[in-house]
PDB file of C-alpha atoms in Angstrom:
ATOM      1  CA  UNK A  11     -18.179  -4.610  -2.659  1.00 82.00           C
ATOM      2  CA  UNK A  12     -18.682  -8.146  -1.371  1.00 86.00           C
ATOM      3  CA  UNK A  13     -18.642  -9.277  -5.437  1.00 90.00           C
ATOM      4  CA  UNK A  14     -14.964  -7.486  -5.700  1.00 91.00           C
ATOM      5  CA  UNK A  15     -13.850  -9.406  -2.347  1.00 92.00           C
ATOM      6  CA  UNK A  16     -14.996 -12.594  -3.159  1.00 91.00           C
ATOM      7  CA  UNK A  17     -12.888 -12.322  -6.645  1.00 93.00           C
ATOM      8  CA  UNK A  18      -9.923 -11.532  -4.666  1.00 94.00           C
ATOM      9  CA  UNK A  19     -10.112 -14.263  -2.423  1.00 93.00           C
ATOM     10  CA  UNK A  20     -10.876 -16.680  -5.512  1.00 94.00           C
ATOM     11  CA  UNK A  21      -7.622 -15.443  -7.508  1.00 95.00           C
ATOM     12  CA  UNK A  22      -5.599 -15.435  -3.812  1.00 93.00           C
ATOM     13  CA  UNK A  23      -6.622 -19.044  -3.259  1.00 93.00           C
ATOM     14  CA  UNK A  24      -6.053 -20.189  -7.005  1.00 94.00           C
ATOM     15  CA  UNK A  25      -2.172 -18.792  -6.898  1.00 93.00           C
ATOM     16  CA  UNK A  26      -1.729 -20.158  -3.217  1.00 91.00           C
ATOM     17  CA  UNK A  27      -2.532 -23.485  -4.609  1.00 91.00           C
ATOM     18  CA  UNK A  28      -0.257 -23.160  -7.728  1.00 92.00           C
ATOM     19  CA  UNK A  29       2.469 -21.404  -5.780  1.00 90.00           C
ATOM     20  CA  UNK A  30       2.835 -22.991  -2.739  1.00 87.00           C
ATOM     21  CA  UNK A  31       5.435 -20.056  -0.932  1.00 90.00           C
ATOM     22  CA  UNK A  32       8.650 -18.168  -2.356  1.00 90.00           C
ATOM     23  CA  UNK A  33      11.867 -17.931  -1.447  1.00 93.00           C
ATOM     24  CA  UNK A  34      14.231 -14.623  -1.172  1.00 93.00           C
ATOM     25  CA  UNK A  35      17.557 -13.485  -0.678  1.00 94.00           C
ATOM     26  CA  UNK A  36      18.622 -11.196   2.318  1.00 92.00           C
ATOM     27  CA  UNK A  37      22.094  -9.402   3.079  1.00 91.00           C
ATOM     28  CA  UNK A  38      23.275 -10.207   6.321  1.00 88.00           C
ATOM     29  CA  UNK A  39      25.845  -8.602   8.576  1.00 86.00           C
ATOM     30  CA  UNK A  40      28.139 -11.101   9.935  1.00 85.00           C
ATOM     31  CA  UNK A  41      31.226  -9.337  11.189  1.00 84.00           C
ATOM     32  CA  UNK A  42      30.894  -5.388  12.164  1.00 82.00           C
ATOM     33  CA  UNK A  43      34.304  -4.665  13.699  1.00 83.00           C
ATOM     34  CA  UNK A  44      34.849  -0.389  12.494  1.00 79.00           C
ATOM     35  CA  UNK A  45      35.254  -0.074   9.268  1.00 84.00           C
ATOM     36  CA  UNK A  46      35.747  -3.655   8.240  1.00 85.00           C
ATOM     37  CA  UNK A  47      32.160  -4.994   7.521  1.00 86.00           C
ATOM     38  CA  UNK A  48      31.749  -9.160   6.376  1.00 87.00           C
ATOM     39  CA  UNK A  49      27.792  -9.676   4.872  1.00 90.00           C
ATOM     40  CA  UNK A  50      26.888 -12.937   3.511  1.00 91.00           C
ATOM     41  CA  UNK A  51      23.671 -13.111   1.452  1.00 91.00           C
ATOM     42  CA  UNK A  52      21.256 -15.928   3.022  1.00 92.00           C
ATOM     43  CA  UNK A  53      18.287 -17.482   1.529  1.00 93.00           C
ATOM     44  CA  UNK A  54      15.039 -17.607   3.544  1.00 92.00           C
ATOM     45  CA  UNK A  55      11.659 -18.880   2.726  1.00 93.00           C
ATOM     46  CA  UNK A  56       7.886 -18.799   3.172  1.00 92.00           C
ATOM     47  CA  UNK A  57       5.780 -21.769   2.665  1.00 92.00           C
ATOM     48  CA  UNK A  58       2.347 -22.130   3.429  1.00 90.00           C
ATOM     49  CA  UNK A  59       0.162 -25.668   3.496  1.00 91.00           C
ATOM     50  CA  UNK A  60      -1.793 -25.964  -0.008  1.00 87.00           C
ATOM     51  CA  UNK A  61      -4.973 -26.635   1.938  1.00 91.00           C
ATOM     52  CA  UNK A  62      -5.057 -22.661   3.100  1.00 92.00           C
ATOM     53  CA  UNK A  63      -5.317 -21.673  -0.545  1.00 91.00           C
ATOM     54  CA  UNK A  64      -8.217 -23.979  -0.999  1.00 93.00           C
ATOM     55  CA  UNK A  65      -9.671 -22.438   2.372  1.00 95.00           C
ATOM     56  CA  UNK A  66      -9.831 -18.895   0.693  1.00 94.00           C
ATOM     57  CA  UNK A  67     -10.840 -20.581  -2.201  1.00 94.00           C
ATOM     58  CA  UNK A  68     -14.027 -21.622  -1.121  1.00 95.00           C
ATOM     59  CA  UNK A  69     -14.460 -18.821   1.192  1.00 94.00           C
ATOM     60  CA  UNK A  70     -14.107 -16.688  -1.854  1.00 94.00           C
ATOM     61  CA  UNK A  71     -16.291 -19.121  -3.901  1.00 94.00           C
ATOM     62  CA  UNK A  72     -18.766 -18.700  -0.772  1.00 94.00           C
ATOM     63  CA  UNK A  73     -18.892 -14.977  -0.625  1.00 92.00           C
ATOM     64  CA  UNK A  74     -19.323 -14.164  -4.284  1.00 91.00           C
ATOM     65  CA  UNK A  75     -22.241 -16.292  -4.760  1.00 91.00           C
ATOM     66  CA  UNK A  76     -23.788 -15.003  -1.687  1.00 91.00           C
ATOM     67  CA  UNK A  77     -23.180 -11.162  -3.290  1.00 86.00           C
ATOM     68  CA  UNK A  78     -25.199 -12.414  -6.079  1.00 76.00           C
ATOM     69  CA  UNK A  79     -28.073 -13.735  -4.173  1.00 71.00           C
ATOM     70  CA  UNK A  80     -29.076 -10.483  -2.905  1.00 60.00           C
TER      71      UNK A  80
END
């Protein structure tokens, strides 16, 4: 259990420090007046800092070798 959760940690931390966040696109109601309806499609991001992926890096690193200790 603890050997499966430190992998997933590892490979979370490795992509979070390739990929540092992602953008999407979202459809957005600007003008709802009856049955006239205006929606403009708006960008929006998440970013996260690079050192958080090497946080769950090591924590990952961390727990895996501990599963192997006992």
């Amino acid at each position: 259990m603890n050997k499966t959760l430190g992998l997933i940690l590892i490979i979370v931390g490795i992509s979070m420090l390739v990929w540092t966040g992602f953008t999407y696109t979202k459809k957005e109601k600007i003008v709802d007046a009856g049955p006239i309806q205006i929606s403009a499609d708006k960008e929006k991001s998440v970013n996260w800092p690079p050192y958080a992926g090497g946080i769950i890096l090591v924590a990952g690193v961390f727990i895996f070798v501990a599963s192997k200790r006992k």
